[in-house]
Amino acid sequence: MIAAAVAAAPVDAQKKGNAVLWEPVNIESRDTFLGPGGTEWQPDLSKIEFIREEKEGHNKKYRIKDGKGRTWVAKLGREAQPETAAIRLLWALGYKTEINYLVPEITIPGKGTHKNVRLEARPGHIDRLEEWKWRENPFVGTNELEGLKMLMVFMTNWDVLDLQNKVLLDERTGEHHYIVSDMGATFGKLGNNNLPIIYRLGRSTGNPRAYVKGSFVDGLEDDNVEIDVAYKGKNRDLFEGFTVSHGRWLASLLNRLSDKQIRDAFRAARYTPSEIEMFTQGVKKRIDELNGVIRSANVAQQSKMERSKKIS
């Protein structure tokens, strides 16, 4: 359980100087099938050039160039599909993200032919800088950072580490974009214990059956939001202190997503129709749970105000 006392929301800042984590967008108009790259950045697979193997992370990755001479990092393995969907949902809500696509098949010279590969763009005008820390950044205490933390739980991301975060300098605008660069450990199941080392047991990623069975919010108790995430492993203390105001802010974004946008995010990740429906149900279920606890909090607050008026 993650409990958060009901409190006034902190002053929310969309930008801190030239640092940007989130910005308001027209959520309803966002194409979650094509994602942040749209049609412009769709990879050209007519010609692939192998550059080098990427050594970071646990999944096999290759740096390549496509037929248009654009550079990509190709990620193989089980994290490719869930990451593709996760990026689209974050981007749809207004968070800064990478540009990525899931290609059904790609032949990389000297490295073979691979199916369901995530391609992540490396645009020339984007300079990849240092990692940013969850506990020390320009957005501490803001709705957008707390909302992002909640979304990590919402998507069952069990790999929430500082090293997965990156600051991207957009040389065209001078903005520093604070992003979660690796979202592959999502849409599955969290670990089943809090014991050292073996907290990893039971985890899964890209598992629609596990995701649809999971829950996000448990209820409201003693003016606290009880979020039933059973979050296990490293950094679980990050997921404390979510106020009703934080939840209300996040719900105001999530409620603007259409069923089609949710489905399209998973369709872009090339899940089967039945898997897409399960994932969609899991996302909608979590949104409903968040809405439910906020309604309960509103009722409780109204009752408290009425009691105070009677006493006075």
Coordinates of N, CA and C in Angstrom, one line a residue, residues 23-165:
E23 N 4.2 19.3 -20.7 CA 3.5 20.6 -21.1 C 2.1 20.3 -21.5
P24 N 1.2 21.2 -21.4 CA -0.2 21.0 -21.8 C -0.3 20.8 -23.3
V25 N -1.1 19.8 -23.7 CA -1.2 19.5 -25.1 C -2.7 19.2 -25.3
N26 N -3.1 19.1 -26.6 CA -4.4 18.7 -27.0 C -4.5 17.2 -27.0
I27 N -4.7 16.6 -25.9 CA -4.7 15.2 -25.8 C -5.6 14.5 -26.8
E28 N -6.8 15.0 -26.9 CA -7.8 14.4 -27.8 C -7.3 14.2 -29.2
S29 N -6.4 15.1 -29.7 CA -6.0 15.1 -31.1 C -4.7 14.2 -31.3
R30 N -4.1 13.7 -30.3 CA -2.9 13.0 -30.4 C -3.1 11.6 -31.0
D31 N -2.3 11.3 -32.0 CA -2.3 10.0 -32.8 C -1.4 9.0 -32.0
T32 N -2.0 8.2 -31.2 CA -1.2 7.2 -30.5 C -0.7 6.0 -31.2
F33 N -1.2 5.9 -32.5 CA -0.6 4.8 -33.3 C 0.7 5.2 -33.9
L34 N 0.8 6.4 -34.4 CA 2.1 6.9 -35.0 C 3.0 7.4 -33.9
G35 N 2.4 7.9 -32.8 CA 3.2 8.4 -31.7 C 4.0 9.7 -32.0
P36 N 5.0 10.0 -31.1 CA 5.6 11.4 -31.2 C 6.3 11.7 -32.5
G37 N 6.7 10.6 -33.2 CA 7.4 10.9 -34.5 C 6.5 11.1 -35.7
G38 N 5.2 10.8 -35.5 CA 4.2 11.0 -36.6 C 4.6 10.3 -37.9
T39 N 4.1 10.7 -39.0 CA 4.5 10.2 -40.3 C 5.9 10.6 -40.7
E40 N 6.3 11.8 -40.2 CA 7.6 12.3 -40.7 C 8.8 11.4 -40.3
W41 N 8.7 10.8 -39.1 CA 9.8 10.0 -38.7 C 9.7 8.5 -38.9
Q42 N 8.7 8.1 -39.6 CA 8.6 6.7 -39.8 C 9.8 6.1 -40.5
P43 N 10.4 5.1 -39.9 CA 11.7 4.6 -40.5 C 11.5 4.0 -41.9
D44 N 12.6 4.2 -42.6 CA 12.7 3.6 -44.0 C 13.5 2.4 -44.0
L45 N 12.9 1.2 -44.1 CA 13.6 -0.1 -44.0 C 14.1 -0.6 -45.3
S46 N 14.1 0.3 -46.3 CA 14.5 -0.2 -47.6 C 16.0 -0.5 -47.7
K47 N 16.8 0.2 -46.8 CA 18.2 0.0 -46.7 C 18.6 0.2 -45.2
I48 N 19.3 -0.8 -44.7 CA 19.7 -0.8 -43.3 C 21.3 -0.9 -43.2
E49 N 21.9 0.0 -42.5 CA 23.3 0.0 -42.3 C 23.6 -0.3 -40.8
F50 N 24.4 -1.3 -40.5 CA 24.8 -1.5 -39.1 C 26.0 -0.6 -38.7
I51 N 25.8 0.0 -37.6 CA 26.9 0.9 -37.1 C 27.7 0.3 -36.0
R52 N 27.0 -0.1 -34.9 CA 27.7 -0.8 -33.8 C 26.7 -1.4 -32.9
E53 N 27.1 -2.2 -32.0 CA 26.3 -2.8 -30.9 C 26.3 -1.8 -29.8
E54 N 25.1 -1.6 -29.2 CA 25.0 -0.7 -28.0 C 25.2 -1.6 -26.8
K55 N 26.0 -1.2 -25.8 CA 26.4 -2.0 -24.7 C 25.5 -1.7 -23.4
E56 N 24.8 -0.6 -23.4 CA 24.0 -0.3 -22.2 C 22.8 -1.1 -22.1
G57 N 22.4 -1.4 -20.9 CA 21.1 -2.2 -20.7 C 21.3 -3.7 -20.8
H58 N 20.2 -4.4 -20.5 CA 20.2 -5.9 -20.5 C 19.7 -6.5 -21.8
N59 N 19.1 -5.7 -22.6 CA 18.5 -6.2 -23.9 C 19.5 -5.9 -25.0
K60 N 19.5 -6.8 -26.0 CA 20.4 -6.6 -27.2 C 19.9 -5.4 -28.0
K61 N 20.9 -4.5 -28.3 CA 20.6 -3.3 -29.0 C 21.7 -3.0 -30.1
Y62 N 21.2 -2.5 -31.2 CA 22.1 -2.2 -32.3 C 21.9 -0.8 -32.8
R63 N 22.9 0.0 -33.0 CA 22.8 1.3 -33.6 C 22.9 1.1 -35.2
I64 N 21.9 1.6 -35.9 CA 21.8 1.4 -37.3 C 21.4 2.8 -38.0
K65 N 21.5 2.8 -39.3 CA 21.0 3.8 -40.1 C 20.0 3.2 -41.1
D66 N 18.9 4.0 -41.4 CA 17.9 3.5 -42.3 C 18.1 4.1 -43.7
G67 N 17.1 3.8 -44.6 CA 17.2 4.2 -46.0 C 17.3 5.7 -46.2
K68 N 16.9 6.5 -45.2 CA 16.9 8.0 -45.3 C 18.2 8.5 -44.6
G69 N 19.0 7.7 -44.1 CA 20.2 8.1 -43.4 C 20.0 8.5 -42.0
R70 N 18.9 8.2 -41.4 CA 18.6 8.5 -40.1 C 19.1 7.4 -39.1
T71 N 19.5 7.9 -38.0 CA 20.1 7.0 -37.0 C 19.1 6.5 -36.0
W72 N 19.1 5.2 -35.7 CA 18.2 4.5 -34.8 C 18.9 3.6 -33.8
V73 N 18.3 3.3 -32.7 CA 18.8 2.3 -31.8 C 17.7 1.2 -31.9
A74 N 18.1 0.0 -32.4 CA 17.2 -1.1 -32.5 C 17.3 -2.0 -31.2
K75 N 16.1 -2.1 -30.6 CA 16.1 -2.9 -29.4 C 15.3 -4.2 -29.6
L76 N 16.0 -5.3 -29.3 CA 15.4 -6.6 -29.5 C 14.8 -7.1 -28.1
G77 N 14.0 -8.2 -28.2 CA 13.6 -8.8 -27.0 C 12.2 -8.4 -26.4
R78 N 11.9 -8.9 -25.3 CA 10.6 -8.8 -24.7 C 10.1 -7.4 -24.3
E79 N 11.1 -6.5 -24.2 CA 10.7 -5.1 -23.8 C 10.4 -4.2 -24.9
A80 N 10.6 -4.7 -26.2 CA 10.3 -3.8 -27.3 C 8.9 -3.4 -27.4
Q81 N 8.0 -4.3 -27.3 CA 6.5 -4.0 -27.5 C 6.0 -3.2 -26.3
P82 N 6.1 -3.5 -25.1 CA 5.6 -2.7 -24.0 C 6.1 -1.3 -24.0
E83 N 7.4 -1.1 -24.4 CA 8.0 0.2 -24.4 C 7.4 1.1 -25.5
T84 N 7.1 0.5 -26.6 CA 6.4 1.2 -27.7 C 5.1 1.8 -27.2
A85 N 4.3 1.0 -26.6 CA 3.0 1.4 -26.1 C 3.1 2.5 -25.0
A86 N 4.0 2.2 -24.0 CA 4.2 3.1 -22.9 C 4.6 4.5 -23.3
I87 N 5.5 4.6 -24.3 CA 5.9 5.9 -24.8 C 4.8 6.7 -25.4
R88 N 3.9 6.0 -26.1 CA 2.8 6.7 -26.8 C 1.8 7.2 -25.7
L89 N 1.5 6.5 -24.7 CA 0.6 7.0 -23.7 C 1.2 8.1 -22.9
L90 N 2.5 8.1 -22.6 CA 3.1 9.2 -21.9 C 3.1 10.5 -22.8
W91 N 3.4 10.3 -24.0 CA 3.4 11.4 -25.0 C 2.0 12.0 -25.2
A92 N 1.0 11.1 -25.2 CA -0.3 11.6 -25.4 C -0.8 12.5 -24.3
L93 N -0.3 12.3 -23.1 CA -0.7 13.1 -21.9 C 0.1 14.4 -21.8
G94 N 1.2 14.5 -22.6 CA 1.9 15.7 -22.6 C 3.4 15.6 -22.1
Y95 N 3.8 14.4 -21.7 CA 5.1 14.2 -21.2 C 6.1 14.2 -22.4
K96 N 7.3 14.7 -22.2 CA 8.4 14.6 -23.2 C 8.9 13.1 -23.2
T97 N 9.1 12.7 -24.4 CA 9.6 11.3 -24.6 C 10.5 11.2 -25.8
E98 N 11.0 10.0 -26.0 CA 11.8 9.6 -27.2 C 10.8 9.5 -28.4
I99 N 11.3 9.3 -29.6 CA 10.6 8.9 -30.7 C 10.9 7.5 -31.0
N100 N 9.8 6.6 -31.1 CA 10.1 5.2 -31.3 C 9.0 4.6 -32.2
Y101 N 9.3 3.5 -32.8 CA 8.3 2.7 -33.6 C 8.7 1.2 -33.4
L102 N 7.7 0.4 -33.5 CA 7.9 -1.0 -33.5 C 7.7 -1.6 -34.9
V103 N 8.8 -2.1 -35.4 CA 8.7 -2.7 -36.8 C 8.6 -4.2 -36.7
P104 N 7.7 -4.8 -37.6 CA 7.4 -6.2 -37.5 C 8.6 -7.1 -37.8
E105 N 9.5 -6.6 -38.7 CA 10.7 -7.4 -39.1 C 11.7 -6.5 -39.6
I106 N 13.0 -6.8 -39.3 CA 14.1 -6.0 -39.8 C 15.3 -6.9 -40.0
T107 N 16.0 -6.7 -41.1 CA 17.2 -7.4 -41.3 C 18.4 -6.5 -41.1
I108 N 19.3 -6.7 -40.2 CA 20.4 -5.9 -39.9 C 21.6 -6.6 -40.4
P109 N 22.4 -6.0 -41.4 CA 23.5 -6.7 -42.0 C 24.5 -7.2 -40.9
G110 N 24.8 -8.5 -41.1 CA 25.7 -9.2 -40.1 C 25.1 -9.6 -38.8
K111 N 23.8 -9.2 -38.6 CA 23.2 -9.5 -37.3 C 21.9 -10.3 -37.4
G112 N 21.5 -10.6 -38.7 CA 20.4 -11.4 -38.9 C 19.1 -10.6 -39.0
T113 N 18.0 -11.4 -39.2 CA 16.6 -10.9 -39.3 C 15.9 -11.1 -38.0
H114 N 15.2 -10.0 -37.5 CA 14.6 -10.1 -36.2 C 13.2 -9.5 -36.3
K115 N 12.3 -10.1 -35.5 CA 10.9 -9.7 -35.5 C 10.6 -8.8 -34.3
N116 N 9.6 -7.9 -34.5 CA 9.1 -7.1 -33.4 C 10.2 -6.3 -32.7
V117 N 10.8 -5.4 -33.5 CA 12.0 -4.7 -33.0 C 11.6 -3.2 -32.8
R118 N 12.0 -2.7 -31.6 CA 11.7 -1.3 -31.4 C 12.8 -0.5 -31.9
L119 N 12.5 0.5 -32.7 CA 13.5 1.5 -33.2 C 13.3 2.8 -32.5
E120 N 14.4 3.3 -31.9 CA 14.3 4.6 -31.2 C 15.2 5.6 -31.9
A121 N 14.7 6.7 -32.2 CA 15.3 7.7 -33.1 C 16.5 8.4 -32.3
R122 N 17.5 8.8 -33.1 CA 18.6 9.6 -32.6 C 18.7 10.8 -33.5
P123 N 17.7 11.8 -33.4 CA 17.8 12.9 -34.3 C 19.0 13.8 -34.1
G124 N 19.5 14.4 -35.2 CA 20.7 15.1 -35.1 C 20.7 16.4 -34.3
H125 N 19.5 16.9 -34.1 CA 19.4 18.2 -33.3 C 19.2 17.9 -31.8
I126 N 19.2 16.6 -31.4 CA 19.0 16.2 -30.0 C 20.3 15.8 -29.4
D127 N 20.8 16.4 -28.4 CA 22.0 16.1 -27.7 C 21.6 15.4 -26.4
R128 N 22.1 14.1 -26.3 CA 21.8 13.3 -25.1 C 22.8 13.7 -24.0
L129 N 22.3 14.2 -22.9 CA 23.1 14.6 -21.8 C 23.1 13.6 -20.6
E130 N 23.3 14.1 -19.4 CA 23.4 13.3 -18.3 C 22.0 12.7 -17.8
E131 N 22.0 11.7 -16.9 CA 20.8 11.2 -16.3 C 20.3 12.3 -15.3
W132 N 19.0 12.2 -15.1 CA 18.4 13.0 -14.0 C 17.9 12.1 -12.9
K133 N 17.8 12.6 -11.7 CA 17.5 11.8 -10.5 C 16.1 12.1 -10.1
W134 N 15.4 11.0 -9.7 CA 14.0 11.1 -9.3 C 13.9 12.0 -8.0
R135 N 14.9 12.1 -7.2 CA 14.8 12.8 -5.9 C 15.4 14.2 -6.1
E136 N 16.1 14.5 -7.1 CA 16.8 15.8 -7.3 C 16.6 16.2 -8.7
N137 N 15.7 17.1 -8.9 CA 15.4 17.6 -10.3 C 14.6 18.9 -10.2
P138 N 14.5 19.7 -11.2 CA 13.8 21.0 -11.2 C 12.3 20.9 -10.9
F139 N 11.7 19.7 -10.8 CA 10.3 19.5 -10.8 C 9.8 18.9 -9.4
V140 N 10.7 18.8 -8.5 CA 10.3 18.2 -7.2 C 9.1 18.9 -6.6
G141 N 8.1 18.2 -6.2 CA 6.9 18.7 -5.6 C 5.8 19.2 -6.5
T142 N 6.0 19.1 -7.8 CA 5.0 19.5 -8.8 C 4.1 18.4 -9.2
N143 N 3.0 18.8 -9.7 CA 2.0 17.8 -10.2 C 2.5 16.9 -11.3
E144 N 3.3 17.5 -12.2 CA 3.8 16.7 -13.3 C 4.8 15.6 -12.9
L145 N 5.7 15.9 -11.9 CA 6.6 14.9 -11.4 C 5.8 13.8 -10.6
E146 N 4.9 14.2 -9.7 CA 4.2 13.2 -9.0 C 3.3 12.4 -9.9
G147 N 2.7 13.1 -10.9 CA 1.9 12.4 -11.9 C 2.7 11.3 -12.7
L148 N 4.0 11.7 -13.0 CA 4.9 10.7 -13.7 C 5.2 9.5 -12.8
K149 N 5.4 9.8 -11.5 CA 5.7 8.7 -10.6 C 4.4 7.8 -10.6
M150 N 3.3 8.4 -10.5 CA 2.0 7.6 -10.4 C 1.9 6.7 -11.7
L151 N 2.3 7.3 -12.8 CA 2.2 6.6 -14.1 C 3.1 5.4 -14.2
M152 N 4.3 5.5 -13.5 CA 5.2 4.4 -13.4 C 4.5 3.2 -12.7
V153 N 3.7 3.5 -11.7 CA 3.0 2.5 -11.0 C 1.8 2.0 -11.8
F154 N 1.1 3.0 -12.5 CA 0.0 2.7 -13.3 C 0.3 1.7 -14.4
M155 N 1.6 1.9 -15.0 CA 2.0 1.0 -16.0 C 2.8 -0.2 -15.5
T156 N 2.9 -0.4 -14.2 CA 3.6 -1.4 -13.5 C 5.1 -1.5 -13.9
N157 N 5.7 -0.3 -14.0 CA 7.1 -0.3 -14.3 C 7.9 -0.7 -13.1
W158 N 8.6 -1.8 -13.2 CA 9.3 -2.3 -12.0 C 10.8 -2.0 -12.2
D159 N 11.2 -1.2 -13.1 CA 12.6 -0.9 -13.4 C 12.8 0.7 -13.3
V160 N 12.3 1.2 -12.2 CA 12.4 2.7 -12.0 C 13.7 3.0 -11.3
L161 N 14.7 3.4 -12.1 CA 16.0 3.7 -11.6 C 16.5 5.1 -12.3
D162 N 17.3 5.8 -11.6 CA 17.8 7.1 -12.1 C 18.5 6.8 -13.5
L163 N 19.2 5.7 -13.6 CA 20.0 5.5 -14.8 C 19.1 5.3 -16.0
Q164 N 17.8 5.1 -15.8 CA 16.9 5.0 -16.9 C 16.4 6.4 -17.4
N165 N 16.7 7.4 -16.7 CA 16.3 8.8 -17.0 C 17.4 9.5 -17.8

